[in-house]
Amino acid sequence: MPRRILVLADLYPPHFAPRVLSLVRYWVSLGWQVVVATEEIKQWNSSGHGRVFEGVEDPCPTYRIPLRKSYSVWESLEEAFFSTKERAFGQVLERQLKMDEFDLIVSFSYRTFPHGTAAQLAKKYHLPVVMDSRDIVEQYPRYEFLPTHKEQKSLPKKLFLSLLKHQYIRQRNRAFRSAQKIVTVSPWHQSVLQKTTKGMPVEVLYNGYDRSLFYPREPESTPRFTLLFTGRLLTLARSNPSPFFEALSSDALRPIIEEGLLEVAWYVDDQSRGLIEESLSRFPAFVASLQQIHSMQPFVRVPHLLQQSSMVLMLGTPETPHGAHGIVSTKIFEALAMEKPILMVMGDKAIGEEILKRARGGCPAGQISEIIDYICHCYEQWKSLGYTQIVEPNREYIATFARDEIAKHYTSILEEVLASYRRL
């Protein structure tokens, strides 16, 4: 029989959220009755990164609810310490929906919201709930879980951020007590969350890629050797292009650069542009002249950008006790699916590097010399063929990250939860 699912999402198109959208589309294709409720983030309505999915049609009834008025610091603190947004969200949903008509709630979150709302509604209406945490505050460098340009922070600010981080973790873990299943996006996240769930299994389902958009095309010759970056740089502590710029400024790459055929294309938001330009200011002017910085593009254009590129650039840092952990960008799966060579600067010495190596999809560079060598290797292939491609990709392994395959697994989890809950 058709399932009746209420999806609560912190983000939903046009504001990112490809993970949520792909799952909702799949459940609708099964004939399930799905309703999505999300926050309408008014301050993003005119921003580049907030419009990546603009124009996407809703596959089911969707409620976009404004939950903030001023986007002030005080409003954010009320949300963090008093759960004001969680309560307001639940109250609106109870007025607009017949909660007792649903079989299951699935909530998707970055930090905490809307897991708290899901927990409240599940308890009140005796519904099972699955909570999906695609990002958690523990994955970021110690004080970088909030987007910021400032790397250096005063002692009072560090103390406050430590308190805020603890509060977010506390809120999330409290909400988890109401869940029948927790889902996350990497083995590292699984390990962290498993310690907080007191024996409840935590499932890993990667973000993956859309097989209808990202697949190998017939190679096309391109007039320039283009290194492509698409996405966002939240902080330099997490995504630092400096080692890449250092490689470009080296004498070893000077012969290639002097041919005048190499360029770096960035498709980013305004904050990322600022971080890139800040980093470039420390290098020779000719390095900056190689960079072409563009605004972010609708997601449907990304396959074309990948097809026209010679190499995909990914930014990361090796995992350290106080650094970033467990971050596996959607971009790695999309590039692998299109069999484009990936240069990871720097290799994370963890799950991202493991995926890249197993897929045989590129170079997780651990030092500047490896960046230089891989650029030279791909440039030689491009000069010879007019294009680049991964040699002997592990296609069987890459296919496991297709979102339709992930959706099938996700659906089996929901069915398992529904069957178990009825027996209680």
CSV table of C-alpha atoms in Angstrom, one decimal:
chain,number,residue,atom,x,y,z
A,1,MET,CA,0.0,0.0,0.0
A,2,PRO,CA,1.2,3.6,-0.6
A,3,ARG,CA,3.2,5.0,2.3
A,4,ARG,CA,2.3,8.5,3.6
A,5,ILE,CA,5.6,10.3,4.4
A,6,LEU,CA,6.2,13.7,5.9
A,7,VAL,CA,9.6,15.0,5.0
A,8,LEU,CA,11.1,17.8,7.2
A,9,ALA,CA,14.1,19.5,5.6
A,10,ASP,CA,16.4,22.3,6.8
A,11,LEU,CA,17.1,23.0,3.1
A,12,TYR,CA,15.1,22.2,-0.1
A,13,PRO,CA,15.2,23.5,-3.7
A,14,PRO,CA,15.8,26.1,-4.7
A,15,HIS,CA,18.2,26.1,-1.8
A,16,PHE,CA,20.6,23.2,-2.4
A,17,ALA,CA,19.5,19.8,-1.0
A,18,PRO,CA,20.1,17.4,-3.9
A,19,ARG,CA,20.1,14.5,-1.4
A,20,VAL,CA,16.5,15.3,-0.2
A,21,LEU,CA,15.2,16.0,-3.7
A,22,SER,CA,16.5,12.7,-5.1
A,23,LEU,CA,14.9,10.7,-2.3
A,24,VAL,CA,11.6,12.5,-2.5
A,25,ARG,CA,11.4,12.0,-6.3
A,26,TYR,CA,12.1,8.3,-5.8
A,27,TRP,CA,9.4,7.8,-3.2
A,28,VAL,CA,6.9,9.7,-5.3
A,29,SER,CA,7.8,7.4,-8.2
A,30,LEU,CA,6.8,4.4,-6.0
A,31,GLY,CA,3.4,5.9,-5.6
A,32,TRP,CA,4.0,7.1,-2.0
A,33,GLN,CA,2.1,10.1,-0.8
A,34,VAL,CA,4.9,12.5,0.2
A,35,VAL,CA,4.6,16.0,1.7
A,36,VAL,CA,7.7,18.2,2.2
A,37,ALA,CA,8.0,21.0,4.7
A,38,THR,CA,11.0,23.3,4.9
A,39,GLU,CA,12.1,26.7,6.0
A,40,GLU,CA,11.9,29.5,3.4
A,41,ILE,CA,15.2,31.3,3.8
A,42,LYS,CA,14.4,34.7,2.5
A,43,GLN,CA,17.9,36.1,2.6
A,44,TRP,CA,19.0,33.4,0.1
A,45,ASN,CA,16.3,34.1,-2.4
A,46,SER,CA,18.5,36.5,-4.4
A,47,SER,CA,21.9,34.9,-3.7
A,48,GLY,CA,23.9,32.7,-6.1
A,49,HIS,CA,24.3,29.7,-3.9
A,50,GLY,CA,20.6,29.9,-2.8
A,51,ARG,CA,19.4,29.6,-6.4
A,52,VAL,CA,21.3,26.6,-7.7
A,53,PHE,CA,18.1,24.6,-8.0
A,54,GLU,CA,15.9,27.4,-9.2
A,55,GLY,CA,13.3,26.3,-11.6
A,56,VAL,CA,13.1,22.7,-10.3
A,57,GLU,CA,9.4,21.6,-10.1
A,58,ASP,CA,8.2,20.3,-6.8
A,59,PRO,CA,7.4,16.5,-7.2
A,60,CYS,CA,4.9,16.6,-4.3
A,61,PRO,CA,3.1,19.1,-2.1
A,62,THR,CA,5.7,21.4,-0.6
A,63,TYR,CA,5.4,23.9,2.3
A,64,ARG,CA,8.1,26.6,2.4
A,65,ILE,CA,7.6,28.4,5.8
A,66,PRO,CA,9.3,31.6,6.8
A,67,LEU,CA,10.6,31.1,10.3
A,68,ARG,CA,12.8,34.1,10.9
A,69,LYS,CA,12.1,37.9,10.6
A,70,SER,CA,15.4,39.8,10.9
A,71,TYR,CA,18.1,37.2,10.6
A,72,SER,CA,19.8,38.9,13.5
A,73,VAL,CA,22.4,37.5,16.0
A,74,TRP,CA,19.8,37.5,18.8
A,75,GLU,CA,17.3,35.5,16.7
A,76,SER,CA,20.1,33.0,16.0
A,77,LEU,CA,20.9,32.7,19.7
A,78,GLU,CA,17.2,32.2,20.6
A,79,GLU,CA,17.1,29.4,18.0
A,80,ALA,CA,20.3,27.8,19.4
A,81,PHE,CA,19.5,27.9,23.1
A,82,PHE,CA,15.7,28.0,23.3
A,83,SER,CA,14.7,26.0,20.1
A,84,THR,CA,12.3,28.8,19.1
A,85,LYS,CA,12.5,27.9,15.4
A,86,GLU,CA,11.8,24.2,16.1
A,87,ARG,CA,8.7,25.0,18.1
A,88,ALA,CA,7.4,27.6,15.6
A,89,PHE,CA,7.9,25.1,12.7
A,90,GLY,CA,5.9,22.4,14.5
A,91,GLN,CA,3.1,24.8,15.4
A,92,VAL,CA,2.7,25.9,11.7
A,93,LEU,CA,2.7,22.3,10.5
A,94,GLU,CA,0.0,21.3,13.0
A,95,ARG,CA,-2.1,24.1,11.7
A,96,GLN,CA,-1.6,23.3,8.0
A,97,LEU,CA,-1.4,19.5,8.0
A,98,LYS,CA,-3.4,16.6,9.4
A,99,MET,CA,-0.6,14.9,11.3
A,100,ASP,CA,-2.5,11.7,12.1
A,101,GLU,CA,-2.7,10.9,8.4
A,102,PHE,CA,1.1,10.2,8.1
A,103,ASP,CA,2.8,6.9,8.6
A,104,LEU,CA,6.3,8.2,9.1
A,105,ILE,CA,8.4,11.3,9.5
A,106,VAL,CA,11.9,11.7,7.9
A,107,SER,CA,13.9,14.7,8.9
A,108,PHE,CA,17.1,16.0,7.2
A,109,SER,CA,19.5,18.3,8.9
A,110,TYR,CA,22.8,20.1,8.8
A,111,ARG,CA,23.3,20.9,12.5
A,112,THR,CA,20.1,20.3,14.4
A,113,PHE,CA,17.0,21.8,12.8
A,114,PRO,CA,14.5,20.3,12.1
A,115,HIS,CA,15.3,17.1,14.1
A,116,GLY,CA,13.8,18.7,17.2
A,117,THR,CA,10.5,19.4,15.4
A,118,ALA,CA,10.4,15.8,14.1
A,119,ALA,CA,10.9,14.6,17.6
A,120,GLN,CA,8.1,16.8,19.0
A,121,LEU,CA,5.6,15.7,16.3
A,122,ALA,CA,6.6,12.0,16.5
A,123,LYS,CA,6.1,11.9,20.2
A,124,LYS,CA,2.8,13.8,20.1
A,125,TYR,CA,1.2,11.8,17.3
A,126,HIS,CA,2.9,8.4,18.0
A,127,LEU,CA,4.7,8.3,14.7
A,128,PRO,CA,8.0,6.6,13.8
A,129,VAL,CA,10.8,8.9,12.7
A,130,VAL,CA,14.1,8.6,10.8
A,131,MET,CA,16.6,11.3,11.2
A,132,ASP,CA,19.2,12.1,8.6
A,133,SER,CA,22.3,14.1,9.5
A,134,ARG,CA,24.3,14.8,6.4
A,135,ASP,CA,26.6,17.2,8.2
A,136,ILE,CA,27.5,17.5,11.9
A,137,VAL,CA,29.3,20.2,13.8
A,138,GLU,CA,32.0,17.7,14.9
A,139,GLN,CA,33.2,17.4,11.3
A,140,TYR,CA,34.6,20.9,11.1
A,141,PRO,CA,37.8,22.4,12.4
A,142,ARG,CA,37.3,23.3,16.1
A,143,TYR,CA,35.8,26.8,15.6
A,144,GLU,CA,34.8,26.7,12.0
A,145,PHE,CA,31.3,25.1,12.2
A,146,LEU,CA,29.8,28.5,11.4
A,147,PRO,CA,30.6,30.2,8.1
A,148,THR,CA,33.1,33.0,8.7
A,149,HIS,CA,35.9,34.8,6.9
A,150,LYS,CA,38.0,35.3,10.0
A,151,GLU,CA,40.6,32.6,10.8
A,152,GLN,CA,41.8,34.3,14.0
A,153,LYS,CA,39.4,34.5,16.9
A,154,SER,CA,39.7,36.1,20.3
A,155,LEU,CA,39.6,34.0,23.5
A,156,PRO,CA,36.1,35.2,24.4
A,157,LYS,CA,34.8,34.3,20.9
A,158,LYS,CA,36.5,30.9,21.1
A,159,LEU,CA,34.9,30.2,24.5
A,160,PHE,CA,31.5,31.3,23.1
A,161,LEU,CA,31.9,29.1,20.0
A,162,SER,CA,32.8,26.1,22.2
A,163,LEU,CA,29.6,26.7,24.3
A,164,LEU,CA,27.5,27.0,21.1
A,165,LYS,CA,29.1,23.8,19.6
A,166,HIS,CA,28.3,21.9,22.8
A,167,GLN,CA,24.7,23.2,22.7
A,168,TYR,CA,24.2,22.1,19.0
A,169,ILE,CA,25.5,18.6,19.8
A,170,ARG,CA,23.3,18.5,22.9
A,171,GLN,CA,20.1,19.5,21.0
A,172,ARG,CA,20.8,17.0,18.2
A,173,ASN,CA,21.5,14.1,20.6
A,174,ARG,CA,18.3,14.9,22.5
A,175,ALA,CA,16.3,14.8,19.4
A,176,PHE,CA,17.9,11.5,18.4
A,177,ARG,CA,16.3,9.8,21.4
A,178,SER,CA,13.0,9.9,19.5
A,179,ALA,CA,14.3,8.3,16.3
A,180,GLN,CA,13.9,4.7,15.2
A,181,LYS,CA,16.9,5.0,12.9
A,182,ILE,CA,19.7,7.5,12.2
A,183,VAL,CA,21.2,7.9,8.8
A,184,THR,CA,24.4,9.8,7.9
A,185,VAL,CA,26.9,10.2,5.0
A,186,SER,CA,30.2,8.6,5.8
A,187,PRO,CA,31.8,6.0,8.1
A,188,TRP,CA,33.5,8.8,10.1
A,189,HIS,CA,30.1,10.4,10.8
A,190,GLN,CA,28.7,7.0,11.6
A,191,SER,CA,31.4,6.4,14.2
A,192,VAL,CA,30.8,9.7,15.9
A,193,LEU,CA,27.0,9.4,16.0
A,194,GLN,CA,27.0,5.8,17.0
A,195,LYS,CA,28.6,6.8,20.3
A,196,THR,CA,25.6,9.1,21.1
A,197,THR,CA,22.7,6.8,20.1
A,198,LYS,CA,23.1,4.1,22.8
A,199,GLY,CA,23.1,1.1,20.6
A,200,MET,CA,20.7,2.3,17.9
A,201,PRO,CA,22.3,1.4,14.5
A,202,VAL,CA,23.5,4.3,12.4
A,203,GLU,CA,23.3,3.7,8.6
A,204,VAL,CA,25.7,5.2,6.1
A,205,LEU,CA,24.3,6.3,2.8
A,206,TYR,CA,26.6,8.6,0.7
A,207,ASN,CA,25.3,11.7,-1.1
A,208,GLY,CA,26.1,10.2,-4.4
A,209,TYR,CA,25.3,11.5,-7.9
A,210,ASP,CA,22.3,11.8,-10.2
A,211,ARG,CA,22.7,9.1,-12.9
A,212,SER,CA,20.4,10.9,-15.3
A,213,LEU,CA,22.8,14.0,-15.3
A,214,PHE,CA,26.2,12.6,-14.6
A,215,TYR,CA,27.5,9.9,-16.9
A,216,PRO,CA,30.4,9.5,-19.4
A,217,ARG,CA,30.0,11.4,-22.6
A,218,GLU,CA,31.8,11.0,-25.9
A,219,PRO,CA,35.2,12.8,-25.4
A,220,GLU,CA,35.3,16.3,-27.0
A,221,SER,CA,38.5,18.2,-27.9
A,222,THR,CA,38.7,21.6,-26.0
A,223,PRO,CA,40.8,24.6,-27.0
A,224,ARG,CA,42.2,25.2,-23.5
A,225,PHE,CA,43.4,23.0,-20.6
A,226,THR,CA,40.8,23.9,-18.0
A,227,LEU,CA,40.9,23.1,-14.3
A,228,LEU,CA,37.4,23.3,-12.9
A,229,PHE,CA,36.1,24.1,-9.4
A,230,THR,CA,32.4,24.2,-8.7
A,231,GLY,CA,30.9,24.8,-5.2
A,232,ARG,CA,31.7,26.8,-2.1
A,233,LEU,CA,34.7,27.5,0.1
A,234,LEU,CA,33.3,28.0,3.6
A,235,THR,CA,36.6,28.7,5.3
A,236,LEU,CA,40.3,28.4,4.4
A,237,ALA,CA,40.7,26.0,7.3
A,238,ARG,CA,38.5,23.6,5.5
A,239,SER,CA,39.2,24.4,1.8
A,240,ASN,CA,42.5,26.1,1.2
A,241,PRO,CA,43.6,26.7,-2.4
A,242,SER,CA,47.1,28.0,-1.4
A,243,PRO,CA,48.9,24.7,-2.1
A,244,PHE,CA,47.4,24.7,-5.5
A,245,PHE,CA,48.5,28.3,-6.2
A,246,GLU,CA,51.9,27.4,-4.9
A,247,ALA,CA,52.2,24.6,-7.4
A,248,LEU,CA,51.1,27.0,-10.2
A,249,SER,CA,53.8,29.5,-9.2
A,250,SER,CA,56.5,26.9,-9.3
A,251,ASP,CA,59.3,26.8,-12.0
A,252,ALA,CA,58.3,23.2,-12.8
A,253,LEU,CA,55.0,24.3,-14.3
A,254,ARG,CA,56.4,27.4,-16.0
A,255,PRO,CA,56.8,25.8,-19.4
A,256,ILE,CA,53.1,24.7,-19.5
A,257,ILE,CA,51.9,28.1,-18.3
A,258,GLU,CA,54.0,30.0,-20.8
A,259,GLU,CA,52.2,28.1,-23.6
A,260,GLY,CA,49.2,30.2,-22.6
A,261,LEU,CA,46.7,27.3,-22.8
A,262,LEU,CA,46.1,26.6,-19.1
A,263,GLU,CA,43.3,28.3,-17.1
A,264,VAL,CA,41.4,27.7,-13.8
A,265,ALA,CA,37.7,28.2,-13.9
A,266,TRP,CA,35.9,28.8,-10.5
A,267,TYR,CA,32.1,28.7,-10.3
A,268,VAL,CA,31.5,30.0,-6.7
A,269,ASP,CA,29.5,32.3,-4.6
A,270,ASP,CA,30.6,35.8,-3.4
A,271,GLN,CA,32.1,34.5,-0.1
A,272,SER,CA,34.2,31.9,-1.9
A,273,ARG,CA,35.4,34.6,-4.3
A,274,GLY,CA,36.6,36.6,-1.4
A,275,LEU,CA,38.5,33.7,0.1
A,276,ILE,CA,40.1,32.8,-3.3
A,277,GLU,CA,41.2,36.4,-3.9
A,278,GLU,CA,42.6,36.6,-0.3
A,279,SER,CA,44.7,33.5,-1.0
A,280,LEU,CA,45.8,34.7,-4.4
A,281,SER,CA,47.1,38.0,-2.9
A,282,ARG,CA,50.1,36.1,-1.5
A,283,PHE,CA,51.3,34.8,-4.9
A,284,PRO,CA,52.8,36.3,-8.0
A,285,ALA,CA,50.4,38.3,-10.3
A,286,PHE,CA,50.7,35.8,-13.1
A,287,VAL,CA,49.0,33.1,-10.9
A,288,ALA,CA,46.0,35.4,-10.5
A,289,SER,CA,45.9,36.0,-14.3
A,290,LEU,CA,45.2,32.2,-14.8
A,291,GLN,CA,42.1,32.4,-12.7
A,292,GLN,CA,38.6,32.9,-14.1
A,293,ILE,CA,36.1,33.4,-11.3
A,294,HIS,CA,32.4,33.1,-12.3
A,295,SER,CA,29.1,33.0,-10.4
A,296,MET,CA,27.6,29.7,-9.3
A,297,GLN,CA,25.5,28.0,-12.0
A,298,PRO,CA,22.3,26.1,-11.9
A,299,PHE,CA,22.9,22.4,-11.2
A,300,VAL,CA,21.7,21.3,-14.6
A,301,ARG,CA,24.7,23.1,-16.2
A,302,VAL,CA,27.3,21.3,-14.1
A,303,PRO,CA,27.5,18.3,-16.4
A,304,HIS,CA,28.3,20.6,-19.3
A,305,LEU,CA,31.0,22.4,-17.3
A,306,LEU,CA,32.5,19.0,-16.3
A,307,GLN,CA,32.5,17.9,-19.9
A,308,GLN,CA,34.3,21.0,-21.1
A,309,SER,CA,36.9,20.7,-18.3
A,310,SER,CA,40.3,18.9,-18.4
A,311,MET,CA,40.6,18.3,-14.7
A,312,VAL,CA,38.3,18.7,-11.7
A,313,LEU,CA,39.8,20.5,-8.7
A,314,MET,CA,38.8,19.6,-5.2
A,315,LEU,CA,40.0,21.4,-2.1
A,316,GLY,CA,40.5,19.7,1.2
A,317,THR,CA,43.0,19.2,4.1
A,318,PRO,CA,44.5,16.2,5.8
A,319,GLU,CA,42.4,15.1,8.8
A,320,THR,CA,44.0,16.1,12.1
A,321,PRO,CA,42.6,16.0,15.6
A,322,HIS,CA,41.3,19.6,15.4
A,323,GLY,CA,40.8,19.7,11.6
A,324,ALA,CA,38.0,18.7,9.3
A,325,HIS,CA,36.7,15.1,9.3
A,326,GLY,CA,34.6,12.8,7.2
A,327,ILE,CA,33.7,15.3,4.5
A,328,VAL,CA,32.9,13.7,1.2
A,329,SER,CA,31.8,16.3,-1.3
A,330,THR,CA,29.0,15.5,-3.8
A,331,LYS,CA,31.4,16.9,-6.4
A,332,ILE,CA,33.7,13.9,-6.1
A,333,PHE,CA,30.9,11.5,-7.1
A,334,GLU,CA,29.7,13.7,-10.0
A,335,ALA,CA,33.2,13.9,-11.5
A,336,LEU,CA,33.8,10.2,-11.0
A,337,ALA,CA,30.5,9.5,-12.8
A,338,MET,CA,31.6,11.5,-15.8
A,339,GLU,CA,35.1,10.0,-15.6
A,340,LYS,CA,36.9,13.3,-15.3
A,341,PRO,CA,40.4,13.3,-13.7
A,342,ILE,CA,40.2,14.7,-10.2
A,343,LEU,CA,43.0,16.6,-8.4
A,344,MET,CA,42.4,16.6,-4.7
A,345,VAL,CA,44.4,19.4,-3.0
A,346,MET,CA,45.3,18.2,-0.4
A,347,GLY,CA,44.4,14.6,0.1
A,348,ASP,CA,42.5,14.1,3.3
A,349,LYS,CA,44.2,10.8,4.3
A,350,ALA,CA,40.8,9.5,5.0
A,351,ILE,CA,37.5,8.5,3.3
A,352,GLY,CA,37.7,11.0,0.4
A,353,GLU,CA,41.1,9.8,-0.6
A,354,GLU,CA,40.0,6.2,-0.1
A,355,ILE,CA,37.1,6.7,-2.5
A,356,LEU,CA,39.3,8.4,-5.1
A,357,LYS,CA,41.9,5.7,-5.0
A,358,ARG,CA,39.4,2.8,-5.1
A,359,ALA,CA,37.6,4.4,-8.0
A,360,ARG,CA,40.9,5.0,-9.8
A,361,GLY,CA,39.7,8.5,-10.5
A,362,GLY,CA,42.6,10.8,-9.9
A,363,CYS,CA,45.3,12.1,-7.5
A,364,PRO,CA,44.8,12.9,-3.8
A,365,ALA,CA,47.9,15.1,-3.6
A,366,GLY,CA,49.8,15.0,-0.3
A,367,GLN,CA,52.5,17.4,-1.3
A,368,ILE,CA,53.2,20.2,-3.9
A,369,SER,CA,55.3,17.9,-6.1
A,370,GLU,CA,52.3,15.5,-6.5
A,371,ILE,CA,50.1,18.4,-7.6
A,372,ILE,CA,52.7,19.4,-10.2
A,373,ASP,CA,53.2,15.9,-11.5
A,374,TYR,CA,49.5,15.2,-11.9
A,375,ILE,CA,48.9,18.5,-13.8
A,376,CYS,CA,51.8,17.6,-16.1
A,377,HIS,CA,50.4,14.1,-16.6
A,378,CYS,CA,46.9,15.3,-17.5
A,379,TYR,CA,48.3,18.2,-19.6
A,380,GLU,CA,50.3,15.7,-21.7
A,381,GLN,CA,47.2,13.6,-22.2
A,382,TRP,CA,45.3,16.7,-23.3
A,383,LYS,CA,48.0,17.8,-25.7
A,384,SER,CA,48.0,14.3,-27.3
A,385,LEU,CA,44.3,13.7,-27.5
A,386,GLY,CA,42.7,17.1,-27.2
A,387,TYR,CA,40.8,15.9,-24.1
A,388,THR,CA,41.4,14.1,-20.8
A,389,GLN,CA,39.6,11.1,-19.2
A,390,ILE,CA,40.2,8.7,-16.4
A,391,VAL,CA,42.2,5.7,-17.5
A,392,GLU,CA,40.6,2.4,-16.4
A,393,PRO,CA,38.0,3.8,-13.9
A,394,ASN,CA,36.4,1.3,-11.5
A,395,ARG,CA,32.9,1.7,-13.0
A,396,GLU,CA,31.3,-1.0,-10.9
A,397,TYR,CA,32.4,0.7,-7.7
A,398,ILE,CA,31.5,4.2,-9.0
A,399,ALA,CA,28.0,2.9,-9.9
A,400,THR,CA,27.3,2.1,-6.2
A,401,PHE,CA,27.1,5.9,-5.5
A,402,ALA,CA,24.2,6.5,-8.0
A,403,ARG,CA,21.4,8.1,-6.2
A,404,ASP,CA,18.8,5.7,-7.5
A,405,GLU,CA,20.7,2.9,-5.9
A,406,ILE,CA,21.1,4.8,-2.7
A,407,ALA,CA,17.3,5.6,-2.7
A,408,LYS,CA,16.5,1.9,-3.0
A,409,HIS,CA,18.6,1.2,0.1
A,410,TYR,CA,17.0,4.2,1.9
A,411,THR,CA,13.6,2.9,1.1
A,412,SER,CA,14.3,-0.5,2.6
A,413,ILE,CA,15.4,1.3,5.8
A,414,LEU,CA,12.0,3.1,6.0
A,415,GLU,CA,10.1,-0.1,5.3
A,416,GLU,CA,12.1,-1.8,8.1
A,417,VAL,CA,11.3,1.0,10.5
A,418,LEU,CA,7.6,0.9,9.6
A,419,ALA,CA,7.4,-2.9,10.1
A,420,SER,CA,9.2,-2.8,13.4
A,421,TYR,CA,7.1,0.2,14.7
A,422,ARG,CA,3.8,-1.6,14.1
A,423,ARG,CA,5.0,-4.5,16.2
A,424,LEU,CA,5.6,-2.3,19.3
